mmCIF file of N, CA and C in Angstrom:
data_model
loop_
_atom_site.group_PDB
_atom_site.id
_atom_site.type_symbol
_atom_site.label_atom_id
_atom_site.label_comp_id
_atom_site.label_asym_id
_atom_site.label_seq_id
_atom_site.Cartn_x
_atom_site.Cartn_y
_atom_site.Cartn_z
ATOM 1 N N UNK A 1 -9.088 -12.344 -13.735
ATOM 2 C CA UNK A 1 -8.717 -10.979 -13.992
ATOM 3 C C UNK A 1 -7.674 -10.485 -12.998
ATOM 4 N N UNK A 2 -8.320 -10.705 -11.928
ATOM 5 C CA UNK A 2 -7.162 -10.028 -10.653
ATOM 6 C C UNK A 2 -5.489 -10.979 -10.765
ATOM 7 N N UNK A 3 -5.577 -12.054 -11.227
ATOM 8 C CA UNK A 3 -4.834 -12.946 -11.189
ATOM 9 C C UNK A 3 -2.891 -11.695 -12.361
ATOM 10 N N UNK A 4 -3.570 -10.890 -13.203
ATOM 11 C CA UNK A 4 -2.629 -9.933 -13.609
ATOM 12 C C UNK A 4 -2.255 -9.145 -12.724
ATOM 13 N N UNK A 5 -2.724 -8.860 -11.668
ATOM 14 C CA UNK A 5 -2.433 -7.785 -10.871
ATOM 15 C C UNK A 5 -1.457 -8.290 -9.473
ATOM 16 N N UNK A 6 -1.629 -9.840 -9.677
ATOM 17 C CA UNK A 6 -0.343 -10.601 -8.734
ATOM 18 C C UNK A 6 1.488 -9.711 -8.831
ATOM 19 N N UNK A 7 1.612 -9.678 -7.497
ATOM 20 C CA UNK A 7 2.971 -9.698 -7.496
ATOM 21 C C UNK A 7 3.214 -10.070 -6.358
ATOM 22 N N UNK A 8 4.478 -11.127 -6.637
ATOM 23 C CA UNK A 8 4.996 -11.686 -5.280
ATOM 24 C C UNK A 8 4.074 -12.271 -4.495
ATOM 25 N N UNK A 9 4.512 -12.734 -3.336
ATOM 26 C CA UNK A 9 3.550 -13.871 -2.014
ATOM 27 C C UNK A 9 2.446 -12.798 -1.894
ATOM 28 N N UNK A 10 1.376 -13.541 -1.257
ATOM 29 C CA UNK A 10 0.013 -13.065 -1.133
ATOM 30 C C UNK A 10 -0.351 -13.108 0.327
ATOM 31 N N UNK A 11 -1.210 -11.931 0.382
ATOM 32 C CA UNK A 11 -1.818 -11.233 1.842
ATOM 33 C C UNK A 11 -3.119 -10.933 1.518
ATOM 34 N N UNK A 12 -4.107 -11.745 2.042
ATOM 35 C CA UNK A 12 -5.287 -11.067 1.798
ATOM 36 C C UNK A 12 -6.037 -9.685 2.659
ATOM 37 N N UNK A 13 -7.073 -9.201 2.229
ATOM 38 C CA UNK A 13 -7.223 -7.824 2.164
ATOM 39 C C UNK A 13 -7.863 -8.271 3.798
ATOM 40 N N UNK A 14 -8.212 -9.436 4.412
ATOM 41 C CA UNK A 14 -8.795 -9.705 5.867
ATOM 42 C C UNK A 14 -7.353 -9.694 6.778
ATOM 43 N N UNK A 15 -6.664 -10.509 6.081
ATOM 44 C CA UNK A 15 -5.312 -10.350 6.893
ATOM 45 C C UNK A 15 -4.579 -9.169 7.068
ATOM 46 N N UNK A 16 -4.732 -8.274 6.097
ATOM 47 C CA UNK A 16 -4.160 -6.929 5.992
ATOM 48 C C UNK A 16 -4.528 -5.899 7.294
ATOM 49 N N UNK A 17 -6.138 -6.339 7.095
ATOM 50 C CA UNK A 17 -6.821 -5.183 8.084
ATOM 51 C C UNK A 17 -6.471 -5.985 9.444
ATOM 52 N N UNK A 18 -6.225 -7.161 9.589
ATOM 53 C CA UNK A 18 -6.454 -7.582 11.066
ATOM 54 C C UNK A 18 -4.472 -6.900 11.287
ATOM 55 N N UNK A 19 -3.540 -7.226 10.823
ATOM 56 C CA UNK A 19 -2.369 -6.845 11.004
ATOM 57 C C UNK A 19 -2.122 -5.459 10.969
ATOM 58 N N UNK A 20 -2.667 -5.017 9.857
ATOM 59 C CA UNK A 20 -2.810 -3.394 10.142
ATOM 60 C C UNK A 20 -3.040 -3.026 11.562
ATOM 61 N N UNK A 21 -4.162 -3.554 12.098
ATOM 62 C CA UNK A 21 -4.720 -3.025 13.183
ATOM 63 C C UNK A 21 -3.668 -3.444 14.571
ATOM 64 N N UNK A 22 -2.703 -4.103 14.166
ATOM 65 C CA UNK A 22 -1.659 -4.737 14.939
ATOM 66 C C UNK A 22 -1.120 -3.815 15.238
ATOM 67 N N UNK A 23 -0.803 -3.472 14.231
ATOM 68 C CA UNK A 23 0.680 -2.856 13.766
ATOM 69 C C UNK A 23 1.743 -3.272 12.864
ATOM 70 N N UNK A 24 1.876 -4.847 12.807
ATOM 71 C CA UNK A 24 2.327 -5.264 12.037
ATOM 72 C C UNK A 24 2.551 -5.170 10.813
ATOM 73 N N UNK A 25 2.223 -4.037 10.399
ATOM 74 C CA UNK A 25 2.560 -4.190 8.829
ATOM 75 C C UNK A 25 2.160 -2.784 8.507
ATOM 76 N N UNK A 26 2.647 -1.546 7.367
ATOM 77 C CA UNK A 26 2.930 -0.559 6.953
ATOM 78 C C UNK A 26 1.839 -0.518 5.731
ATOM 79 N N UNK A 27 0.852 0.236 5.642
ATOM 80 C CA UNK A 27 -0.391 -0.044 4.806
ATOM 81 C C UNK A 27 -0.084 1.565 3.418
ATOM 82 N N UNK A 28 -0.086 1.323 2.719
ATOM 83 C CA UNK A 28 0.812 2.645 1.627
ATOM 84 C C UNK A 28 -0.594 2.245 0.837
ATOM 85 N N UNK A 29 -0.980 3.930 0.140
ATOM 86 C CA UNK A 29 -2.146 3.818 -0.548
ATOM 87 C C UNK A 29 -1.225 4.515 -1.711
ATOM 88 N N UNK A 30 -1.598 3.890 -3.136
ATOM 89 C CA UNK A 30 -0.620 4.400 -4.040
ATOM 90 C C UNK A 30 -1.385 5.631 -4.991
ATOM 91 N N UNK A 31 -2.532 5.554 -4.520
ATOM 92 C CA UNK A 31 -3.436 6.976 -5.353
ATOM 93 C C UNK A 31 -3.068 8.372 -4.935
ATOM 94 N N UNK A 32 -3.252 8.871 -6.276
ATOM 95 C CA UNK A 32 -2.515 10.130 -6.168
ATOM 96 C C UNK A 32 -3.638 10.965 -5.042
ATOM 97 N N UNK A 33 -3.126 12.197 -4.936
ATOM 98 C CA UNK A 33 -3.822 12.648 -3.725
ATOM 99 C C UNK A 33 -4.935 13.109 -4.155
ATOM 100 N N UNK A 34 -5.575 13.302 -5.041
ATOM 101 C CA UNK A 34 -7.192 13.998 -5.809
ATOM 102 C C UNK A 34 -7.967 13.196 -5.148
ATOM 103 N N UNK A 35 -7.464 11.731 -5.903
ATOM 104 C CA UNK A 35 -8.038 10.315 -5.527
ATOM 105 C C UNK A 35 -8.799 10.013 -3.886
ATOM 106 N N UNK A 36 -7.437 10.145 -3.273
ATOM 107 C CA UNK A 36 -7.643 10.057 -2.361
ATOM 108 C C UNK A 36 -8.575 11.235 -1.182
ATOM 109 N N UNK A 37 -8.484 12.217 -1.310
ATOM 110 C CA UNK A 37 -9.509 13.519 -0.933
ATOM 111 C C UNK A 37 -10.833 13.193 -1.575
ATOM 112 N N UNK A 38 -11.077 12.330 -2.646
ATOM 113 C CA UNK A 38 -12.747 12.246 -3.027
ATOM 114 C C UNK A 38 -12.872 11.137 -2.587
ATOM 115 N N UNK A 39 -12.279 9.748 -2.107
ATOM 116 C CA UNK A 39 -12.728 9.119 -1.269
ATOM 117 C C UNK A 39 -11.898 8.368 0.001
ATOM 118 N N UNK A 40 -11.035 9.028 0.627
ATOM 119 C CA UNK A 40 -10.791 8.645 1.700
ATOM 120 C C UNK A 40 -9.751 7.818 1.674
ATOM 121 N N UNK A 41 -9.200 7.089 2.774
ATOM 122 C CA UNK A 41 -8.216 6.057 2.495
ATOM 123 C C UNK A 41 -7.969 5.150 3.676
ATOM 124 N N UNK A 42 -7.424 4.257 3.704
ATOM 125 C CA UNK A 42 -7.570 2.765 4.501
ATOM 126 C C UNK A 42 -6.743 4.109 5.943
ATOM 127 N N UNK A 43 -7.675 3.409 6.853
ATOM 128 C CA UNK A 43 -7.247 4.122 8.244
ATOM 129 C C UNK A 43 -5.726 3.944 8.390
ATOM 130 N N UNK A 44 -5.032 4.728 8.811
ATOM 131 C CA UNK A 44 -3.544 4.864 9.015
ATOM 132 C C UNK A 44 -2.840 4.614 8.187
ATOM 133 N N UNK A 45 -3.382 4.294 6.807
ATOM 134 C CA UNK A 45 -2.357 4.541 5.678
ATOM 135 C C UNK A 45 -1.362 5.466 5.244
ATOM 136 N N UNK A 46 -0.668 5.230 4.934
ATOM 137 C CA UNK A 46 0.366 6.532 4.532
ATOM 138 C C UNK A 46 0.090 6.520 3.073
ATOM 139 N N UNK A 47 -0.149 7.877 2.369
ATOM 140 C CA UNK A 47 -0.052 8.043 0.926
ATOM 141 C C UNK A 47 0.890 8.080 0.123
ATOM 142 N N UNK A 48 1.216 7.510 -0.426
ATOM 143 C CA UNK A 48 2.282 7.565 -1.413
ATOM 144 C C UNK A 48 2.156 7.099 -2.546
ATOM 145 N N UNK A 49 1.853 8.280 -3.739
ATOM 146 C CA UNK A 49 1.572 8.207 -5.298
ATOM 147 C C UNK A 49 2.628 7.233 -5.903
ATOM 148 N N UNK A 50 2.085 6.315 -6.840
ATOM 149 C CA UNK A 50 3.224 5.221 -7.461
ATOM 150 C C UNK A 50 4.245 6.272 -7.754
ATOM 151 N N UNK A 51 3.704 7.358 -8.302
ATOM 152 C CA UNK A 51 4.815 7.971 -9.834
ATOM 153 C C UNK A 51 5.877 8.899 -8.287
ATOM 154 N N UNK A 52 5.647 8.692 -7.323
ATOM 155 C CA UNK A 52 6.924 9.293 -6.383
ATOM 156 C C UNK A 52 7.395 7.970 -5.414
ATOM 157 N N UNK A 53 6.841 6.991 -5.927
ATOM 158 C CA UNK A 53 7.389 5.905 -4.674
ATOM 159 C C UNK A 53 8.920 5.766 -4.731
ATOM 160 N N UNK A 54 9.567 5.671 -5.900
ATOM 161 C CA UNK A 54 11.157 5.763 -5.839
ATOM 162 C C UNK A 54 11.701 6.868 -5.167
ATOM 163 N N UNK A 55 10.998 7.979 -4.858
ATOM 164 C CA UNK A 55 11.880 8.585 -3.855
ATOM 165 C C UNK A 55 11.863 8.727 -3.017
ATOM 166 N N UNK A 56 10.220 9.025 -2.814
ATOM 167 C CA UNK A 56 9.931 8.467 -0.825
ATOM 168 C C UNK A 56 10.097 7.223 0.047
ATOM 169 N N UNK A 57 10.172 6.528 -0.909
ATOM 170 C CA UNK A 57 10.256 5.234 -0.704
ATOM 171 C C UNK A 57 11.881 4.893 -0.307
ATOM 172 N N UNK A 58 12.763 5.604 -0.506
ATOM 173 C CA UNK A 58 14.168 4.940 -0.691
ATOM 174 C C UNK A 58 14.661 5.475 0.700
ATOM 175 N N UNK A 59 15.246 4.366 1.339
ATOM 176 C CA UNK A 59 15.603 5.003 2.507
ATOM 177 C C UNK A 59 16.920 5.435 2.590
ATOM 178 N N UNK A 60 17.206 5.555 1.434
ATOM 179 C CA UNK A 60 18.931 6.386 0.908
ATOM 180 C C UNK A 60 18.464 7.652 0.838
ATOM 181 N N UNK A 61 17.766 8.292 0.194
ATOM 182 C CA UNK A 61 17.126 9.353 -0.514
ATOM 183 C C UNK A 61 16.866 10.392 0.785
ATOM 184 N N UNK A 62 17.531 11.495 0.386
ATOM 185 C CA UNK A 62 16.382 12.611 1.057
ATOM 186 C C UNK A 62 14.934 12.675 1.527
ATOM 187 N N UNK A 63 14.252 12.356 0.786
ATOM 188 C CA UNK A 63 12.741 12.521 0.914
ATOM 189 C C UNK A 63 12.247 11.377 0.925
ATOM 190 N N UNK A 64 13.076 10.341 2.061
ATOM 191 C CA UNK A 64 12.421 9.149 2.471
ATOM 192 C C UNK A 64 11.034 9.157 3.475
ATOM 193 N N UNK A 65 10.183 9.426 3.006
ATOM 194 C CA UNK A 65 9.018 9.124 4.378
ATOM 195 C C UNK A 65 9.760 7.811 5.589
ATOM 196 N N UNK A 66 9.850 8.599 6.624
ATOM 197 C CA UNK A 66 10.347 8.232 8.091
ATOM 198 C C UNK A 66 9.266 7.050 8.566
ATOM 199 N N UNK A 67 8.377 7.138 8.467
ATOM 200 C CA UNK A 67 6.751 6.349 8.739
ATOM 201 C C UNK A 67 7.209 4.933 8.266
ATOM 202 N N UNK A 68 8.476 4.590 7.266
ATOM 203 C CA UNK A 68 7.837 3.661 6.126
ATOM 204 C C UNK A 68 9.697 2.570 7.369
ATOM 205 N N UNK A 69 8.609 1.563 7.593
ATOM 206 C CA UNK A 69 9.764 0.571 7.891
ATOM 207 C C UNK A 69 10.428 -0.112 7.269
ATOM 208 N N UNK A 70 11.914 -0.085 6.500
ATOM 209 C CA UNK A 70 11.885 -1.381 5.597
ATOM 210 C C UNK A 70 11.890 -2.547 6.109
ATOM 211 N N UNK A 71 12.051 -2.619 7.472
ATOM 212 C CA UNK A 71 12.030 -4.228 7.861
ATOM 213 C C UNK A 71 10.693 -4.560 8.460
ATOM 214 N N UNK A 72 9.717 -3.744 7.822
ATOM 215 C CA UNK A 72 8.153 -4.041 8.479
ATOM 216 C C UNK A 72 7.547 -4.832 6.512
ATOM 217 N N UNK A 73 6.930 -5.536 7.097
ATOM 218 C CA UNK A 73 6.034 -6.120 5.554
ATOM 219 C C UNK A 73 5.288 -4.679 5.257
ATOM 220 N N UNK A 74 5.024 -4.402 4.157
ATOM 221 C CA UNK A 74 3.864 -3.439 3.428
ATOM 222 C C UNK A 74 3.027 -3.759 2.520
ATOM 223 N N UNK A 75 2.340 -3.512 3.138
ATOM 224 C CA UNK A 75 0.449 -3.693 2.187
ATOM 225 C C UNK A 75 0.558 -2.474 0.750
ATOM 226 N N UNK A 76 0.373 -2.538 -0.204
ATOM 227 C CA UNK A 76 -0.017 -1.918 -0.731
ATOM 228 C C UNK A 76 -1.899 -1.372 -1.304
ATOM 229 N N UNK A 77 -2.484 -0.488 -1.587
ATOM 230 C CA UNK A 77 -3.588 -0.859 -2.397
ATOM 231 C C UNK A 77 -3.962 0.305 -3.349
ATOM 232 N N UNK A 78 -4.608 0.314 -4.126
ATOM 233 C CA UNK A 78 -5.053 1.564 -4.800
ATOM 234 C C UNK A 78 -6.304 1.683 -5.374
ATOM 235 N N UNK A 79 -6.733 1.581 -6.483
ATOM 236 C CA UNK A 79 -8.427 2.057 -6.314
ATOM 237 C C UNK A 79 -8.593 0.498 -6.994
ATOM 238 N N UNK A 80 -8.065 -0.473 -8.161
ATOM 239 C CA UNK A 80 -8.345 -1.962 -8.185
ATOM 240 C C UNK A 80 -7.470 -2.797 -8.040
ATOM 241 N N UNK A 81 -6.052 -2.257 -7.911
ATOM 242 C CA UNK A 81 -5.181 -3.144 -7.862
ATOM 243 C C UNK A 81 -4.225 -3.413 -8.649
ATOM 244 N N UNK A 82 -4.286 -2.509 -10.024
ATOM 245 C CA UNK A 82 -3.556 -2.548 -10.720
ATOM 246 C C UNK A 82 -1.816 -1.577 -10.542
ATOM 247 N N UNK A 83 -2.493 -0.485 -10.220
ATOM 248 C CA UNK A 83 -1.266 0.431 -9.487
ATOM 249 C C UNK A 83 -0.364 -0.297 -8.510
ATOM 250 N N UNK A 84 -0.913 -0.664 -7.655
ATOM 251 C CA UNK A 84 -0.361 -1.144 -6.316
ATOM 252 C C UNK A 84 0.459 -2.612 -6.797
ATOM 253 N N UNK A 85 0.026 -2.779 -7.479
ATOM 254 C CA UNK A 85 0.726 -4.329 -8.135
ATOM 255 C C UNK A 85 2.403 -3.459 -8.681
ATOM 256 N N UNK A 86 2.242 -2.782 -9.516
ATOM 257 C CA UNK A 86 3.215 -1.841 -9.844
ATOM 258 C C UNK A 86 4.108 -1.315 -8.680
ATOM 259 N N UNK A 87 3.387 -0.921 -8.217
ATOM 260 C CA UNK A 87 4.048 -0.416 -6.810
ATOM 261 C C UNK A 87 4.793 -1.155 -6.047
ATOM 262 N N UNK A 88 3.991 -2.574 -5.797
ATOM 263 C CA UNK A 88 5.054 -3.374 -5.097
ATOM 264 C C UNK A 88 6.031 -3.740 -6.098
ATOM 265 N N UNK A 89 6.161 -3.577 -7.804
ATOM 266 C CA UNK A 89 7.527 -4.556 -8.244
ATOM 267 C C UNK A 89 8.737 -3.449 -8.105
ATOM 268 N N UNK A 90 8.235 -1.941 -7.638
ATOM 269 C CA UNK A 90 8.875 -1.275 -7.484
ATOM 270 C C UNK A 90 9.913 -1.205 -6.118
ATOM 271 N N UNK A 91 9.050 -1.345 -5.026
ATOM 272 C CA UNK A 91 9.560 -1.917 -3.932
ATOM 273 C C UNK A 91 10.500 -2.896 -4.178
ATOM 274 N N UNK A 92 10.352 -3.858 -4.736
ATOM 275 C CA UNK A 92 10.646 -5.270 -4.586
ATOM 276 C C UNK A 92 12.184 -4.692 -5.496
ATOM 277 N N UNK A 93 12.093 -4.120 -6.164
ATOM 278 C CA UNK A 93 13.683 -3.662 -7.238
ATOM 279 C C UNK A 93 14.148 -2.847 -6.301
ATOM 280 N N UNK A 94 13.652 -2.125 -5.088
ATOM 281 C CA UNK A 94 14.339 -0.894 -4.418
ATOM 282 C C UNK A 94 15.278 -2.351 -2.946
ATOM 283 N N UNK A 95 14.714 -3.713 -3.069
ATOM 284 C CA UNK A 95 15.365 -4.338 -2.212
ATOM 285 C C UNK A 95 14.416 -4.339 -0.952
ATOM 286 N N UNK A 96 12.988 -4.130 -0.755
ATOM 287 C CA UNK A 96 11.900 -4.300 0.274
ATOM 288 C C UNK A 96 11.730 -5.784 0.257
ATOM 289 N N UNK A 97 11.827 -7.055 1.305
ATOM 290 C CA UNK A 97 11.392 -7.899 0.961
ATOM 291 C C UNK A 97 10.280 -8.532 1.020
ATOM 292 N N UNK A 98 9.003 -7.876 2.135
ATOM 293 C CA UNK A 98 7.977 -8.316 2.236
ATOM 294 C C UNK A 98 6.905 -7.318 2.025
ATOM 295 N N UNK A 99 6.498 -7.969 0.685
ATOM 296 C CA UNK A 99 5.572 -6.361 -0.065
ATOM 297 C C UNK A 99 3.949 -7.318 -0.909
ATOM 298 N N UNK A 100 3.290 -6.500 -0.463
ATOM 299 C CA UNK A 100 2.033 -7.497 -0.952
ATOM 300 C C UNK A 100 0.904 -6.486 -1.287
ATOM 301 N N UNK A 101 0.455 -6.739 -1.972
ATOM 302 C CA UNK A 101 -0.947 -6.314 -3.078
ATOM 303 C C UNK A 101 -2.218 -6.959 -2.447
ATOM 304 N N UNK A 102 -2.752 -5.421 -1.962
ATOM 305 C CA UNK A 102 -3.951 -6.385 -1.409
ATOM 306 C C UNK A 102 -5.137 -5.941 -2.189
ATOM 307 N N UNK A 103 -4.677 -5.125 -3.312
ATOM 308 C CA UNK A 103 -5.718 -4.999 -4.395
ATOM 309 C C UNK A 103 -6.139 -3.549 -4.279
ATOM 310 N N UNK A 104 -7.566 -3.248 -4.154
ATOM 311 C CA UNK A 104 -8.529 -1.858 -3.609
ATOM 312 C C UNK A 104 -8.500 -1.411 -2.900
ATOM 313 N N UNK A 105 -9.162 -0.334 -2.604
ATOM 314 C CA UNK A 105 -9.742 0.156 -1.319
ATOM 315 C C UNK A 105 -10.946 -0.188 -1.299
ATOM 316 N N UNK A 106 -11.935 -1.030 -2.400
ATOM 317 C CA UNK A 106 -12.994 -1.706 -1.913
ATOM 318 C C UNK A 106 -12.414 -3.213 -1.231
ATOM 319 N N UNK A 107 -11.167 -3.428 -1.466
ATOM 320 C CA UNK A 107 -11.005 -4.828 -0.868
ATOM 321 C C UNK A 107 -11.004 -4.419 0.563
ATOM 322 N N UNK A 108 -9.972 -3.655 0.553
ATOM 323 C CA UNK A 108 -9.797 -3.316 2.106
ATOM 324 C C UNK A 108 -11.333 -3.085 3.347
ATOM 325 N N UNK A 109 -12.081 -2.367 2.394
ATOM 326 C CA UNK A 109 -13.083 -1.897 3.317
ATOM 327 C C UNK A 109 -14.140 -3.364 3.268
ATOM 328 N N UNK A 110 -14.493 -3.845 1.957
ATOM 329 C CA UNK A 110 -14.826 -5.040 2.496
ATOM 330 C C UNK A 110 -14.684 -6.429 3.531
ATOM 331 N N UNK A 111 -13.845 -5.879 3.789
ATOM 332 C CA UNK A 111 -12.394 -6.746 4.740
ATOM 333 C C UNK A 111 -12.780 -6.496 5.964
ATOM 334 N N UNK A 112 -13.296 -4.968 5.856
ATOM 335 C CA UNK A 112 -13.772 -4.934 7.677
ATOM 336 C C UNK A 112 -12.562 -3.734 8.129
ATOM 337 N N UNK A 113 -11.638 -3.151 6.612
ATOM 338 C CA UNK A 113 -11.194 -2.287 7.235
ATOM 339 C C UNK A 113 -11.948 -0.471 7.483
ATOM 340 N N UNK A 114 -11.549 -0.015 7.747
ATOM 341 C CA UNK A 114 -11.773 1.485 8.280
ATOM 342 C C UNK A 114 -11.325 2.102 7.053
ATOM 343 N N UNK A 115 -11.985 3.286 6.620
ATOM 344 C CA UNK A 115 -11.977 4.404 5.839
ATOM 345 C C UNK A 115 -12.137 5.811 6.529
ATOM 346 N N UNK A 116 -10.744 6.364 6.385
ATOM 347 C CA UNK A 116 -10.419 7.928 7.517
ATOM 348 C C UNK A 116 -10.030 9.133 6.428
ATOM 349 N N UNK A 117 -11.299 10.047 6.313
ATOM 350 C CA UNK A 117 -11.487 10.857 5.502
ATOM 351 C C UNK A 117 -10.563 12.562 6.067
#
């Protein structure tokens, strides 16, 4: 099943949280914000709804979120993985080259990551 929700090279949701916690890598939650206020979101994530990632996302654009490195890898996740899969082919057309789907926010927290309400 999850195997549809592939895009591009793979990061698992253990590697995510241990690099997250680095620093190494830019963790973007793609649920809209309702979503995210009823349950929380991967510690130090930055939010960013799929349906606005082309503009926050663009570091041409006005309303580029400053937070977002393009030369840092980014995690994506959203509530199974299907969004965030989306999300990264969006990235990946905006010219991001290291963008990875790490599925949920149950992956993440199973992973051993943090949930910051």
């Amino acid at each position: 099943m999850f195997g549809l929700f592939t895009s591009g090279p793979k990061l698992s949701p253990q590697d995510a949280v241990t690099r997250a916690r680095a620093g190494e890598i830019t963790l973007i939650d793609v649920r809209n914000h309702a979503e995210v206020r009823m349950t929380g979101k991967a510690k130090g994530a930055l939010v960013v709804p799929l349906s606005v990632m082309p503009i926050q996302c663009d570091p041409k654009g006005p309303d580029f979120i400053a937070d977002i490195d393009p030369t840092k890898p980014i995690a994506l996740y959203c509530a199974s993985g299907a969004r965030s899969a989306q999300g990264a082919r969006v990235l990946k057309r905006m010219g991001f080259e290291q963008v990875y789907n790490i599925g949920g926010l149950t992956h993440w927290h199973r992973a051993g990551g943090e949930i910051e309400r």
